[in-house]
Coordinates of C-alpha atoms in Angstrom, one line a residue:
M1 CA -115.6 -347.0 71.0
A2 CA -113.2 -347.5 73.2
V3 CA -111.2 -344.5 74.5
T4 CA -107.5 -344.9 75.8
Y5 CA -105.9 -342.9 78.6
F6 CA -102.3 -342.3 78.6
L7 CA -100.5 -342.0 81.9
I8 CA -97.2 -339.8 82.1
S9 CA -95.3 -340.1 84.7
L10 CA -92.6 -338.2 85.5
K11 CA -89.9 -338.0 88.1
M12 CA -88.5 -335.4 89.6
T13 CA -84.9 -335.8 89.0
T14 CA -82.4 -336.1 91.8
F15 CA -79.0 -335.1 91.7
V16 CA -76.8 -337.1 94.0
Y17 CA -73.6 -336.2 94.6
P18 CA -70.7 -338.0 96.9
K19 CA -70.3 -336.8 100.4
K20 CA -67.0 -335.9 100.0
N21 CA -66.7 -333.4 103.0
N22 CA -63.8 -334.1 105.5
M23 CA -65.1 -330.9 107.6
T24 CA -66.9 -331.5 110.9
P25 CA -70.5 -330.6 111.6
E26 CA -68.8 -327.4 114.0
I27 CA -66.5 -326.0 111.8
T28 CA -69.7 -326.2 108.9
N29 CA -71.0 -324.2 111.1
Y30 CA -68.1 -321.4 112.4
I31 CA -68.3 -320.9 108.4
G32 CA -72.1 -320.4 108.9
Y33 CA -71.7 -317.6 111.7
A34 CA -68.7 -315.8 110.0
A35 CA -71.3 -315.5 107.7
S36 CA -73.4 -314.1 109.1
I37 CA -71.4 -311.5 111.1
F38 CA -69.9 -310.4 108.4
V39 CA -73.5 -309.7 106.8
V40 CA -75.2 -308.1 109.3
T41 CA -71.6 -306.0 110.1
S42 CA -71.7 -304.5 106.6
F43 CA -75.5 -303.5 106.9
A44 CA -73.8 -301.2 109.4
L45 CA -71.4 -299.8 108.2
K46 CA -71.5 -296.4 106.1
D47 CA -69.1 -296.7 103.2
I48 CA -70.6 -298.4 100.8
K49 CA -67.1 -299.4 99.6
K50 CA -67.0 -301.3 102.4
I51 CA -70.4 -302.4 102.5
R52 CA -69.5 -304.3 99.7
I53 CA -66.6 -305.7 100.8
L54 CA -68.2 -306.8 104.0
N55 CA -71.4 -308.5 102.2
L56 CA -69.0 -310.3 99.3
I57 CA -66.8 -312.1 102.3
G58 CA -70.0 -313.0 103.9
C59 CA -72.1 -313.8 100.7
A60 CA -68.9 -315.7 100.0
F61 CA -68.7 -317.9 103.4
F62 CA -72.9 -318.6 103.0
V63 CA -71.7 -320.6 100.1
L64 CA -68.7 -322.9 101.3
Y65 CA -71.6 -323.0 104.2
G66 CA -73.5 -324.4 101.2
I67 CA -71.5 -326.9 100.0
F68 CA -70.2 -327.9 103.0
N69 CA -73.8 -328.5 104.4
G70 CA -74.4 -331.2 101.6
Y71 CA -75.3 -329.0 98.7
L72 CA -77.9 -326.4 100.3
W73 CA -78.5 -324.9 96.9
P74 CA -81.2 -322.6 98.2
V75 CA -78.4 -320.9 100.2
I76 CA -75.5 -321.2 96.7
I77 CA -77.6 -319.8 94.4
P78 CA -78.3 -316.3 95.6
N79 CA -75.1 -315.8 97.5
G80 CA -73.2 -316.8 94.5
I81 CA -75.2 -314.5 92.4
L82 CA -75.0 -311.7 95.3
C83 CA -71.0 -312.3 94.8
F84 CA -70.7 -311.5 91.3
I85 CA -73.1 -308.0 92.3
Q86 CA -70.6 -306.9 94.5
V87 CA -67.7 -307.8 92.4
Y88 CA -69.0 -306.1 89.7
H89 CA -70.2 -303.2 91.3
L90 CA -66.4 -302.5 93.5
I91 CA -65.2 -303.1 89.7
K92 CA -67.5 -300.5 88.2
K93 CA -66.5 -298.2 91.2
T94 CA -62.9 -298.5 90.4

């Protein structure tokens, strides 16, 4: 009785994007620092509209930072989602 074993090979798909980034690493770091400043400052405020606006700006800068640093998806995805949440709440309140 012959037993045949099948080996299933799964390859992880890697997305390769051409690097068309003309930004210097220094400018990219400044975008990251600006994003951090906006997000941290938003925690110091009491007015919810100002909090949401500053946090939206910070999250948008983090999305740019993730894109210019070579598509850092763990940075881009959550901050992109937070941008939409902030815009939703800003529109809903108005």
